[in-house]
């Protein structure tokens, strides 16, 4: 992973400058190598700046240039599509392919083949143009801004929120395709013109539905004249709402309430067994790609000596089904003598709010009246008074999940890192670091999730070994997250609402919308947040092969929202969890990170997630 930046000025006499606050944040993302290259022509100049986090192969400084002077800034991972050997560096592989491109069609063909997250900036010297963009899910951040001076343009992985400043209005580069900036024609006209080359499913016509909102009048965004496009590397979503074969009809005749019921149901259905095993296989391979071929010879800091007992992979871990499955599958592919860090974050409640507690009653199973997983429900006021102030719901389910993992893989060293955050530290780090990383997003939800993920990814907490507690800081450079599971498998409460109101047809539309907007809602932000620690976010549930498999299935094979919470949503994934040997965690209801970590309880309870967040505004 890298922090990449390009500053363009349509005046060779004006110097391109990378602002100090931007450079510092780029360096946080790439602690192993930093380098700048300047390209100057008669009527324009470009500054390329890249800061590398060494993840695979031989450390390769960027910007990387070929023999013809073409320059690549690559913030990505090639997990498939282009052949990359275990000891190869993928930046070198990508520029080798790009160097062979004779025209835009060739370049688009190369990018269409890449499986994995990426953002890139590529300067073609002979054509005097800059290509840039993000992968179709937007798994890597890229921002753009046009300065106050006409003809000034900047691309960067991360920037800063500056108070009362309109000189650099940052926006996330929309992940709708890749863009081409023709520097030669722009310099002649004095204005910037961006051409869009959109993502399109094979055989479809490109849509003209794209927006240039937020770009100043000195910049135009147009569809490329040649009608060229990139091919989506995933299958289109199966939108069926009626089965062709009567044997495929959704089954509403069974009642499932526990992991044992799921196991019994799975044993009775040969077709479900096949689907579950296929999901496990494709998801296991996605995890393998993301936890192997790591450079175990260096650490986050290039000056540190690596420790043999130090984890190289960490998981954002709540004990819920998404993170539990990632942990079980990571255990398959990480050397048995290597620990795995389970990062579990909790925010300390104020005394007043602790005493108020939750007035919700314990959930009971309607069928038999038995209590269901007492430890995973909202903590009552009496619980709060007698428990540790950091025993939030995700901490309790995380500890329970740890015990399940120990049963499945007792020889593995699982570092359950309890990351405890006070309100004072939250306020301090939000003002110093987090508000800049979340920018340009600015909602209450962005604040809550951004803060929770930042502290979790930092990995500074406590690990218990028997009765002893030890300070622990995770230096794992790979951080696995479960994002993408809910969006594809109907895991959110709004999916139930849509299903209740509009049936399967409405649910299919909701899931298609979820996947289509994930780049603008989550992934760029999470990449900036996690990357600030010199670590790389990896998203196995958004692996191209995983998405293609899930997209190929009708919605009723993935979820059955006529069943209760903790069962019906993400049903296929819950069946996979049972197949993998998991127990109570397989039937935990979805709990959003901001609620499970209790960060949402620290602030104004009357706020809506979509409200603008004043706490993100710097003074």
Coordinates of C-alpha atoms in Angstrom, one line a residue:
X1 CA 0.0 0.0 0.0
X2 CA 1.1 3.6 -0.6
X3 CA 0.2 7.2 -0.1
X4 CA 0.2 8.7 -3.6
X5 CA -0.1 12.2 -4.8
X6 CA 0.1 14.2 -8.0
X7 CA 0.0 18.0 -8.3
X8 CA -0.6 19.5 -11.8
X9 CA 0.0 23.1 -12.8
X10 CA -0.8 24.4 -16.3
X11 CA 2.1 26.8 -16.1
X12 CA 5.6 25.5 -16.2
X13 CA 6.8 28.7 -14.6
X14 CA 4.7 28.0 -11.4
X15 CA 6.2 25.5 -9.0
X16 CA 4.2 22.5 -8.0
X17 CA 4.1 22.4 -4.2
X18 CA 2.9 19.5 -2.0
X19 CA 1.5 21.0 1.2
X20 CA 3.2 20.0 4.4
X21 CA 0.0 18.7 6.1
X22 CA -0.7 16.5 3.1
X23 CA 2.9 15.1 2.9
X24 CA 2.8 14.1 6.6
X25 CA -0.4 12.1 6.2
X26 CA 1.0 10.5 3.0
X27 CA 4.1 9.5 4.9
X28 CA 2.0 7.9 7.7
X29 CA 0.6 5.6 5.0
X30 CA 4.0 4.7 3.5
X31 CA 6.8 4.6 6.2
X32 CA 9.3 2.5 4.1
X33 CA 10.1 4.7 1.2
X34 CA 9.4 8.3 0.1
X35 CA 10.2 9.9 -3.2
X36 CA 9.2 12.9 -5.4
X37 CA 9.6 13.2 -9.1
X38 CA 8.9 16.4 -11.1
X39 CA 8.0 16.4 -14.8
X40 CA 8.1 19.7 -16.7
X41 CA 7.1 20.5 -20.2
X42 CA 6.8 23.8 -22.0
X43 CA 3.4 24.7 -20.7
X44 CA 2.8 22.5 -17.7
X45 CA 4.5 20.9 -14.7
X46 CA 3.7 17.9 -12.5
X47 CA 4.9 16.8 -9.1
X48 CA 4.5 13.1 -8.3
X49 CA 5.0 12.0 -4.7
X50 CA 4.7 8.5 -3.4
X51 CA 5.2 6.9 0.0
X52 CA 5.4 3.1 0.1
X53 CA 4.3 0.6 2.7
X54 CA 6.3 -2.6 1.8
X55 CA 3.8 -5.4 1.4
X56 CA 5.2 -8.0 -1.1
X57 CA 8.3 -8.9 -3.1
X58 CA 11.3 -6.6 -3.0
X59 CA 10.9 -3.1 -1.6
X60 CA 10.2 -1.0 -4.7
X61 CA 10.4 2.8 -4.3
X62 CA 7.8 4.9 -6.1
X63 CA 7.1 6.8 -8.2
X64 CA 8.3 4.1 -10.5
X65 CA 9.5 4.9 -14.0
X66 CA 10.1 2.8 -17.1
X67 CA 12.7 3.3 -19.8
X68 CA 10.5 5.7 -21.7
X69 CA 9.9 8.0 -18.8
X70 CA 6.3 6.8 -18.1
X71 CA 5.6 7.2 -14.3
X72 CA 3.4 4.9 -12.1
X73 CA 2.1 5.6 -8.7
X74 CA 0.3 2.4 -7.6
X75 CA -1.7 2.0 -4.4
X76 CA -3.0 -1.5 -4.7
X77 CA -2.6 -5.2 -4.6
X78 CA -2.9 -7.6 -7.5
X79 CA -4.6 -10.7 -6.1
X80 CA -5.5 -12.1 -9.5
X81 CA -5.9 -11.4 -13.2
X82 CA -2.3 -10.5 -13.9
X83 CA 0.3 -13.1 -13.0
X84 CA 2.4 -12.0 -10.0
X85 CA 4.8 -14.5 -8.4
X86 CA 5.1 -15.0 -4.7
X87 CA 8.4 -13.1 -4.6
X88 CA 7.4 -10.4 -7.2
X89 CA 6.4 -6.9 -6.5
X90 CA 3.1 -6.1 -8.1
X91 CA 4.0 -2.4 -8.8
X92 CA 6.7 -3.7 -11.2
X93 CA 4.3 -6.1 -12.8
X94 CA 1.7 -3.5 -13.4
X95 CA 4.1 -1.0 -15.0
X96 CA 5.5 -3.7 -17.2
X97 CA 2.1 -4.3 -18.6
X98 CA 1.3 -0.6 -18.9
X99 CA 4.5 0.0 -20.7
X100 CA 3.4 -2.3 -23.5
X101 CA 0.2 -0.5 -24.1
X102 CA 0.0 1.2 -27.5
X103 CA -3.4 3.0 -27.0
X104 CA -6.1 3.7 -24.4
X105 CA -7.9 0.4 -25.3
X106 CA -4.8 -1.6 -24.3
X107 CA -4.5 0.3 -20.9
X108 CA -8.2 -0.3 -20.1
X109 CA -7.7 -4.0 -20.9
X110 CA -4.9 -4.3 -18.4
X111 CA -6.9 -2.5 -15.6
X112 CA -9.9 -4.7 -16.4
X113 CA -7.9 -7.8 -15.7
X114 CA -6.7 -6.8 -12.2
X115 CA -8.4 -8.5 -9.3
X116 CA -7.7 -6.7 -6.1
X117 CA -8.0 -3.2 -4.6
X118 CA -6.3 -0.3 -6.3
X119 CA -6.0 3.4 -7.0
X120 CA -3.4 4.6 -9.4
X121 CA -1.9 7.6 -11.1
X122 CA -0.1 7.0 -14.4
X123 CA 1.8 9.6 -16.5
X124 CA 2.3 8.7 -20.1
X125 CA 5.2 10.9 -21.2
X126 CA 4.9 10.3 -24.9
X127 CA 1.2 11.1 -24.9
X128 CA 1.5 13.9 -22.3
X129 CA -1.5 12.7 -20.3
X130 CA -2.3 11.4 -16.8
X131 CA -4.5 8.4 -16.2
X132 CA -6.0 7.9 -12.7
X133 CA -8.8 6.2 -10.9
X134 CA -9.9 3.6 -8.3
X135 CA -11.1 0.0 -8.6
X136 CA -14.8 -0.5 -9.1
X137 CA -15.5 -0.9 -5.4
X138 CA -13.3 2.0 -4.4
X139 CA -11.3 -0.1 -1.9
X140 CA -8.5 2.4 -2.1
X141 CA -8.8 6.1 -1.4
X142 CA -8.2 8.8 -4.0
X143 CA -9.2 12.4 -3.6
X144 CA -9.2 15.3 -6.1
X145 CA -9.1 19.0 -5.7
X146 CA -8.8 22.0 -7.9
X147 CA -7.0 24.9 -6.3
X148 CA -8.0 28.5 -6.3
X149 CA -5.7 29.2 -9.3
X150 CA -7.1 28.2 -12.7
X151 CA -5.2 25.2 -14.1
X152 CA -4.2 23.8 -10.7
X153 CA -5.2 20.2 -10.0
X154 CA -4.3 17.7 -7.3
X155 CA -4.8 14.0 -6.7
X156 CA -4.0 12.4 -3.4
X157 CA -4.7 9.4 -1.2
X158 CA -5.5 11.6 1.8
X159 CA -5.7 15.3 2.7
X160 CA -6.7 17.5 5.6
X161 CA -9.8 19.4 6.6
X162 CA -8.7 23.1 6.8
X163 CA -10.9 25.6 8.7
X164 CA -12.6 28.3 6.6
X165 CA -10.7 27.4 3.5
X166 CA -12.2 27.2 0.0
X167 CA -8.9 27.1 -1.8
X168 CA -8.8 23.3 -1.8
X169 CA -12.2 21.7 -1.8
X170 CA -11.6 17.9 -1.7
X171 CA -13.8 15.3 -3.1
X172 CA -13.5 11.5 -3.4
X173 CA -12.8 10.5 -7.0
X174 CA -16.0 8.6 -8.0
X175 CA -15.3 4.9 -8.5
X176 CA -17.3 4.9 -11.7
X177 CA -14.3 4.4 -14.1
X178 CA -10.9 5.7 -14.8
X179 CA -10.1 9.2 -15.9
X180 CA -7.7 10.7 -18.5
X181 CA -6.3 14.2 -18.3
X182 CA -4.7 15.4 -21.6
X183 CA -2.1 17.8 -20.4
X184 CA -1.1 19.0 -23.9
X185 CA -4.6 20.1 -24.9
X186 CA -5.3 21.5 -21.4
X187 CA -2.2 23.6 -21.5
X188 CA -3.2 25.0 -24.9
X189 CA -6.7 25.9 -23.7
X190 CA -5.8 26.9 -20.2
X191 CA -8.6 24.7 -18.7
X192 CA -8.7 21.2 -17.4
X193 CA -10.7 18.6 -19.3
X194 CA -11.2 15.1 -17.8
X195 CA -12.4 12.2 -19.9
X196 CA -14.2 9.3 -18.2
X197 CA -13.8 5.7 -19.2
X198 CA -16.6 3.9 -17.3
X199 CA -17.0 0.5 -15.7
X200 CA -19.5 -1.5 -17.7
X201 CA -20.7 -5.1 -17.6
X202 CA -19.6 -7.0 -20.7
X203 CA -22.1 -6.4 -23.5
X204 CA -23.8 -3.4 -21.8
X205 CA -23.8 0.1 -23.2
X206 CA -22.0 2.7 -21.1
X207 CA -24.3 5.0 -19.2
X208 CA -24.1 8.8 -19.4
X209 CA -25.3 9.0 -15.8
X210 CA -22.3 10.5 -14.1
X211 CA -21.9 13.7 -12.2
X212 CA -19.3 16.5 -12.2
X213 CA -20.8 17.9 -9.0
X214 CA -18.3 19.8 -6.9
X215 CA -15.9 20.4 -9.7
X216 CA -15.3 24.1 -10.5
X217 CA -16.2 25.7 -13.8
X218 CA -12.6 25.6 -14.9
X219 CA -12.8 21.8 -15.1
X220 CA -15.0 19.8 -17.4
X221 CA -15.8 16.1 -17.1
X222 CA -17.0 14.3 -20.3
X223 CA -17.5 10.8 -21.5
X224 CA -14.6 9.7 -23.8
X225 CA -15.4 10.2 -27.5
X226 CA -14.3 6.7 -28.5
X227 CA -16.9 5.0 -26.3
X228 CA -14.2 2.9 -24.6
X229 CA -14.9 1.3 -21.3
X230 CA -13.6 -1.1 -18.6
X231 CA -15.2 -4.5 -18.1
X232 CA -16.4 -5.3 -14.6
X233 CA -14.3 -8.2 -13.2
X234 CA -17.4 -9.5 -11.4
X235 CA -20.6 -11.2 -12.6
X236 CA -23.8 -9.1 -12.6
X237 CA -26.2 -9.7 -9.8
X238 CA -28.9 -12.4 -10.1
X239 CA -32.1 -10.4 -9.9
X240 CA -34.4 -13.4 -10.0
X241 CA -37.4 -13.2 -7.7
X242 CA -39.1 -16.4 -9.0
X243 CA -37.5 -19.8 -9.2
X244 CA -37.4 -21.5 -12.6
X245 CA -37.4 -25.0 -11.0
X246 CA -40.0 -25.7 -8.3
X247 CA -37.3 -27.4 -6.3
X248 CA -35.5 -24.0 -6.0
X249 CA -38.4 -22.3 -4.4
X250 CA -37.6 -20.6 -1.0
X251 CA -38.4 -23.0 1.8
X252 CA -40.5 -21.3 4.6
X253 CA -41.7 -24.5 6.3
X254 CA -38.9 -24.9 8.7
X255 CA -38.2 -23.1 12.0
X256 CA -34.6 -22.2 12.9
X257 CA -33.6 -20.7 16.2
X258 CA -30.1 -21.9 17.1
X259 CA -26.8 -23.1 15.7
X260 CA -27.9 -26.7 16.3
X261 CA -31.0 -26.1 14.2
X262 CA -28.9 -24.6 11.5
X263 CA -26.7 -27.7 11.6
X264 CA -29.7 -30.0 11.4
X265 CA -31.1 -28.0 8.5
X266 CA -27.8 -28.1 6.6
X267 CA -27.6 -31.9 7.0
X268 CA -31.0 -32.3 5.5
X269 CA -30.3 -30.2 2.4
X270 CA -27.8 -31.6 -0.2
X271 CA -28.2 -28.4 -2.3
X272 CA -27.5 -26.1 0.7
X273 CA -24.4 -28.2 1.6
X274 CA -23.1 -27.7 -1.9
X275 CA -23.7 -23.9 -1.8
X276 CA -22.1 -23.7 1.7
X277 CA -19.0 -25.6 0.7
X278 CA -18.7 -23.5 -2.4
X279 CA -18.9 -20.3 -0.4
X280 CA -16.3 -21.6 2.1
X281 CA -14.0 -22.5 -0.7
X282 CA -14.1 -19.2 -2.5
X283 CA -14.0 -17.2 0.7
X284 CA -11.1 -19.3 2.1
X285 CA -9.1 -18.6 -1.1
X286 CA -9.9 -14.9 -0.8
X287 CA -8.5 -14.9 2.8
X288 CA -5.4 -16.9 1.7
X289 CA -4.5 -14.3 -1.0
X290 CA -4.7 -11.7 1.7
X291 CA -2.6 -13.3 4.5
X292 CA 0.1 -15.1 2.5
X293 CA 3.2 -13.8 0.6
X294 CA 3.8 -11.1 3.2
X295 CA 7.4 -9.8 3.7
X296 CA 8.0 -11.3 7.2
X297 CA 11.5 -9.7 7.2
X298 CA 10.4 -6.2 8.1
X299 CA 8.0 -4.5 10.4
X300 CA 5.8 -1.4 10.3
X301 CA 8.8 0.7 11.2
X302 CA 11.8 0.2 9.0
X303 CA 14.1 0.8 12.0
X304 CA 12.5 -2.0 14.1
X305 CA 13.8 -5.5 14.4
X306 CA 11.0 -8.0 13.7
X307 CA 9.9 -10.4 16.5
X308 CA 9.4 -14.0 15.9
X309 CA 6.3 -14.1 18.1
X310 CA 4.6 -11.0 16.5
X311 CA 1.5 -11.2 14.5
X312 CA 1.6 -10.2 10.9
X313 CA -2.2 -10.3 10.4
X314 CA -4.9 -8.6 12.5
X315 CA -8.7 -8.8 12.3
X316 CA -11.1 -6.1 13.3
X317 CA -12.9 -8.4 15.7
X318 CA -16.3 -8.1 17.4
X319 CA -17.0 -11.8 17.9
X320 CA -19.8 -11.5 15.3
X321 CA -20.2 -13.9 12.4
X322 CA -18.3 -11.9 9.8
X323 CA -15.1 -11.5 11.9
X324 CA -15.4 -15.0 13.3
X325 CA -15.4 -16.6 9.9
X326 CA -12.4 -14.5 8.8
X327 CA -10.5 -15.7 11.9
X328 CA -11.3 -19.3 11.3
X329 CA -10.2 -19.1 7.6
X330 CA -7.1 -17.0 8.4
X331 CA -6.1 -19.8 10.8
X332 CA -6.1 -22.2 7.9
X333 CA -3.5 -20.2 5.9
X334 CA -1.2 -18.4 8.5
X335 CA 1.8 -20.5 9.8
X336 CA 0.7 -22.2 13.0
X337 CA 3.6 -20.6 15.0
X338 CA 2.4 -17.1 14.1
X339 CA -0.1 -15.3 16.4
X340 CA -3.2 -13.6 15.0
X341 CA -4.2 -10.3 16.6
X342 CA -8.0 -9.9 17.3
X343 CA -8.6 -6.1 17.6
X344 CA -11.5 -5.3 19.8
X345 CA -12.4 -1.7 20.6
X346 CA -14.6 -0.3 23.4
X347 CA -15.4 3.2 24.5
X348 CA -15.8 4.1 28.1
X349 CA -19.2 5.3 29.1
X350 CA -19.5 8.3 31.3
X351 CA -20.8 7.5 34.8
X352 CA -24.1 9.2 34.2
X353 CA -24.8 7.1 31.1
X354 CA -23.5 3.9 32.7
X355 CA -26.0 4.4 35.5
X356 CA -28.8 5.0 33.1
X357 CA -28.0 1.8 31.3
X358 CA -30.3 0.1 28.9
X359 CA -34.0 -0.5 29.8
X360 CA -34.5 -3.2 27.3
X361 CA -35.5 -6.5 28.6
X362 CA -33.6 -9.6 27.9
X363 CA -34.6 -11.2 24.6
X364 CA -36.4 -14.6 24.9
X365 CA -37.0 -17.2 22.4
X366 CA -40.7 -17.1 21.5
X367 CA -40.9 -20.8 20.9
X368 CA -39.6 -22.2 24.2
X369 CA -39.2 -19.1 26.4
X370 CA -35.5 -19.8 27.1
X371 CA -33.1 -17.0 27.4
X372 CA -30.9 -16.6 24.3
X373 CA -27.3 -15.7 24.7
X374 CA -27.6 -13.5 27.8
X375 CA -24.1 -12.1 27.3
X376 CA -24.8 -10.8 23.8
X377 CA -27.8 -8.6 24.5
X378 CA -27.8 -5.0 25.6
X379 CA -26.3 -4.5 29.1
X380 CA -28.8 -3.5 31.7
X381 CA -28.1 -0.8 34.3
X382 CA -27.4 -3.3 37.0
X383 CA -24.9 -5.1 34.7
X384 CA -23.1 -1.8 34.0
X385 CA -22.8 -0.9 37.7
X386 CA -21.2 -4.3 38.5
X387 CA -19.1 -4.8 35.4
X388 CA -16.0 -3.2 34.0
X389 CA -16.8 0.2 32.4
X390 CA -15.4 -1.2 29.1
X391 CA -17.5 -4.3 29.0
X392 CA -19.6 -3.1 26.0
X393 CA -21.5 -5.5 23.9
X394 CA -18.7 -6.1 21.3
X395 CA -16.2 -6.8 24.2
X396 CA -18.5 -9.5 25.6
X397 CA -19.2 -11.1 22.3
X398 CA -15.5 -10.8 21.4
X399 CA -14.5 -12.7 24.5
X400 CA -17.1 -15.4 23.8
X401 CA -15.8 -15.6 20.2
X402 CA -12.2 -16.0 21.5
X403 CA -13.3 -19.1 23.4
X404 CA -14.9 -20.6 20.3
X405 CA -11.7 -20.0 18.3
X406 CA -9.6 -21.6 21.0
X407 CA -11.7 -24.7 20.8
X408 CA -11.4 -24.9 17.0
X409 CA -7.6 -24.1 17.0
X410 CA -6.2 -24.6 20.5
X411 CA -2.5 -24.5 19.4
X412 CA -2.8 -21.0 17.8
X413 CA -1.9 -18.0 19.9
X414 CA -4.8 -15.7 19.6
X415 CA -4.0 -12.2 20.9
X416 CA -7.4 -10.7 22.0
X417 CA -6.4 -7.1 22.1
X418 CA -8.7 -5.1 24.4
X419 CA -8.5 -1.5 23.1
X420 CA -10.0 0.8 25.7
X421 CA -10.8 4.4 24.7
X422 CA -11.7 7.2 27.1
X423 CA -13.8 10.2 26.0
X424 CA -10.8 12.5 26.6
X425 CA -8.6 10.5 24.3
X426 CA -11.3 10.2 21.7
X427 CA -11.7 14.0 21.6
X428 CA -8.0 14.6 21.4
X429 CA -7.3 12.1 18.6
X430 CA -10.4 13.1 16.6
X431 CA -9.2 16.7 16.5
X432 CA -5.5 15.9 15.8
X433 CA -5.9 13.0 13.3
X434 CA -9.3 11.5 12.6
X435 CA -11.2 14.5 11.4
X436 CA -8.7 14.9 8.6
X437 CA -8.8 11.3 7.6
X438 CA -12.5 11.1 7.5
X439 CA -12.6 14.2 5.3
X440 CA -14.3 14.9 2.9
X441 CA -17.0 12.7 4.4
X442 CA -18.7 14.5 7.3
X443 CA -21.7 12.7 8.8
X444 CA -22.4 11.5 12.3
X445 CA -22.0 7.9 11.0
X446 CA -18.6 8.7 9.4
X447 CA -17.5 10.2 12.7
X448 CA -18.6 7.2 14.7
X449 CA -17.2 4.5 12.5
X450 CA -14.1 6.5 11.5
X451 CA -13.1 6.9 15.2
X452 CA -13.9 3.3 16.1
X453 CA -11.9 1.9 13.2
X454 CA -9.0 4.3 13.8
X455 CA -8.5 3.2 17.4
X456 CA -9.1 -0.4 16.6
X457 CA -6.5 -0.4 13.7
X458 CA -4.0 1.4 15.9
X459 CA -4.0 -1.8 18.0
X460 CA -2.8 -0.4 21.3
X461 CA -4.4 -2.2 24.2
X462 CA -4.2 -5.0 26.7
X463 CA -3.9 -8.8 26.2
X464 CA -4.7 -11.1 29.0
X465 CA -2.6 -14.2 29.6
X466 CA -4.2 -16.1 32.4
X467 CA -4.7 -13.7 35.3
X468 CA -2.0 -11.4 34.0
X469 CA -2.7 -8.4 31.8
X470 CA 0.0 -7.1 29.4
X471 CA 0.3 -4.0 27.4
X472 CA 0.1 -4.9 23.7
X473 CA 0.4 -3.0 20.4
X474 CA -0.4 -4.8 17.2
X475 CA 2.2 -4.2 14.5
X476 CA 0.4 -6.4 12.0
X477 CA 0.5 -4.6 8.6
X478 CA -2.5 -6.5 7.2
X479 CA -5.9 -5.7 8.8
X480 CA -8.8 -7.9 7.7
X481 CA -12.2 -6.3 7.9
X482 CA -15.7 -7.9 7.4
X483 CA -17.1 -5.1 5.3
X484 CA -19.1 -6.4 2.4
X485 CA -20.9 -9.3 4.1
X486 CA -23.9 -7.3 5.2
X487 CA -24.2 -5.5 1.9
X488 CA -24.3 -8.7 -0.1
X489 CA -26.2 -11.0 2.3
X490 CA -28.9 -8.7 3.6
X491 CA -27.4 -8.1 7.0
X492 CA -28.8 -4.6 7.8
X493 CA -32.1 -3.8 9.5
X494 CA -33.1 -1.7 6.5
X495 CA -33.0 -4.9 4.4
X496 CA -35.8 -6.3 6.6
X497 CA -37.8 -3.2 6.3
X498 CA -37.5 -3.2 2.5
X499 CA -38.4 -6.9 2.4
X500 CA -41.4 -6.4 4.6
X501 CA -42.6 -3.5 2.5
X502 CA -41.6 -4.7 -1.0
X503 CA -40.9 -8.4 -0.8
X504 CA -38.1 -10.1 -2.7
X505 CA -38.2 -7.6 -5.6
X506 CA -37.6 -4.7 -3.2
X507 CA -34.8 -6.6 -1.4
X508 CA -33.0 -7.3 -4.6
X509 CA -33.1 -3.7 -5.6
X510 CA -31.8 -2.7 -2.1
X511 CA -28.9 -5.1 -2.3
X512 CA -28.0 -3.9 -5.8
X513 CA -28.0 -0.3 -4.5
X514 CA -25.9 -1.3 -1.5
X515 CA -23.1 -2.8 -3.6
X516 CA -23.3 0.1 -6.1
X517 CA -22.8 2.8 -3.4
X518 CA -20.3 1.1 -1.1
X519 CA -17.3 3.0 -2.6
X520 CA -18.8 6.4 -1.7
X521 CA -20.1 5.3 1.8
X522 CA -17.4 3.2 3.3
X523 CA -14.3 2.0 1.6
X524 CA -12.3 5.2 0.8
X525 CA -12.9 6.4 4.4
X526 CA -11.8 3.1 5.9
X527 CA -8.7 2.9 3.7
X528 CA -7.6 6.4 4.9
X529 CA -8.3 5.6 8.5
X530 CA -6.4 2.3 8.6
X531 CA -3.7 3.5 6.3
X532 CA -2.8 6.3 8.8
X533 CA -1.2 3.6 11.0
X534 CA 1.1 2.3 8.2
X535 CA -1.2 -0.7 7.8
X536 CA -3.3 -2.0 5.0
X537 CA -7.0 -2.7 5.0
X538 CA -8.0 -5.9 3.2
X539 CA -11.6 -6.9 2.4
X540 CA -12.0 -10.7 1.8
X541 CA -15.8 -10.4 1.4
X542 CA -15.3 -8.0 -1.5
X543 CA -12.9 -10.3 -3.3
X544 CA -13.9 -10.4 -7.0
X545 CA -14.5 -14.2 -6.9
X546 CA -16.5 -14.0 -3.7
X547 CA -18.7 -11.2 -5.1
X548 CA -19.2 -13.1 -8.4
X549 CA -20.2 -16.3 -6.6
X550 CA -22.7 -14.4 -4.4
X551 CA -24.0 -12.4 -7.3
X552 CA -24.7 -15.6 -9.2
X553 CA -27.2 -16.8 -6.5
X554 CA -30.8 -15.8 -6.2
X555 CA -31.5 -13.7 -3.2
X556 CA -33.4 -16.5 -1.3
X557 CA -30.3 -18.6 -1.3
X558 CA -28.4 -15.9 0.5
X559 CA -30.9 -14.8 3.1
X560 CA -34.4 -15.5 4.3
X561 CA -35.8 -12.5 6.1
X562 CA -39.0 -14.3 7.1
X563 CA -36.8 -16.0 9.7
X564 CA -35.9 -14.2 13.0
X565 CA -32.9 -11.9 13.5
X566 CA -29.7 -13.8 14.0
X567 CA -30.9 -16.5 11.6
X568 CA -32.5 -15.1 8.4
X569 CA -30.1 -12.3 7.6
X570 CA -26.9 -13.7 6.0
X571 CA -28.4 -17.2 6.3
X572 CA -25.9 -18.7 3.9
X573 CA -23.0 -17.3 5.8
X574 CA -24.5 -18.6 9.1
X575 CA -24.7 -22.1 7.6
X576 CA -21.1 -21.7 6.5
X577 CA -20.2 -20.8 10.1
X578 CA -21.8 -24.0 11.4
X579 CA -20.0 -26.0 8.8
X580 CA -16.7 -24.5 10.0
X581 CA -17.5 -25.6 13.5
X582 CA -18.7 -22.3 15.0
X583 CA -21.5 -22.4 17.6
X584 CA -23.2 -19.5 19.4
X585 CA -21.5 -16.8 17.2
X586 CA -23.3 -18.3 14.1
X587 CA -26.6 -16.9 15.4
X588 CA -25.6 -13.6 16.8
X589 CA -27.8 -10.8 15.4
X590 CA -26.1 -8.0 13.5
X591 CA -24.8 -5.1 15.7
X592 CA -23.3 -2.1 14.0
X593 CA -19.8 -1.2 15.2
X594 CA -20.8 2.2 16.5
X595 CA -23.4 0.5 18.8
X596 CA -21.4 -2.6 19.7
X597 CA -18.3 -0.5 20.7
X598 CA -20.7 2.1 22.4
X599 CA -19.1 5.1 20.8
X600 CA -22.6 6.2 19.7
X601 CA -23.6 6.4 23.4
X602 CA -20.9 8.9 24.1
X603 CA -22.4 11.7 22.0
X604 CA -25.7 13.3 21.3
X605 CA -28.3 10.5 21.3
X606 CA -30.7 12.6 19.3
X607 CA -28.4 12.8 16.3
X608 CA -29.2 10.9 13.1
X609 CA -26.5 9.0 11.3
X610 CA -26.9 11.1 8.2
X611 CA -26.6 14.4 10.0
X612 CA -23.6 16.6 9.5
X613 CA -21.2 16.1 12.4
X614 CA -20.0 19.2 14.1
X615 CA -17.3 17.3 15.9
X616 CA -15.5 16.7 12.6
X617 CA -15.1 20.5 12.0
X618 CA -11.7 21.8 13.0
X619 CA -11.4 25.0 14.9

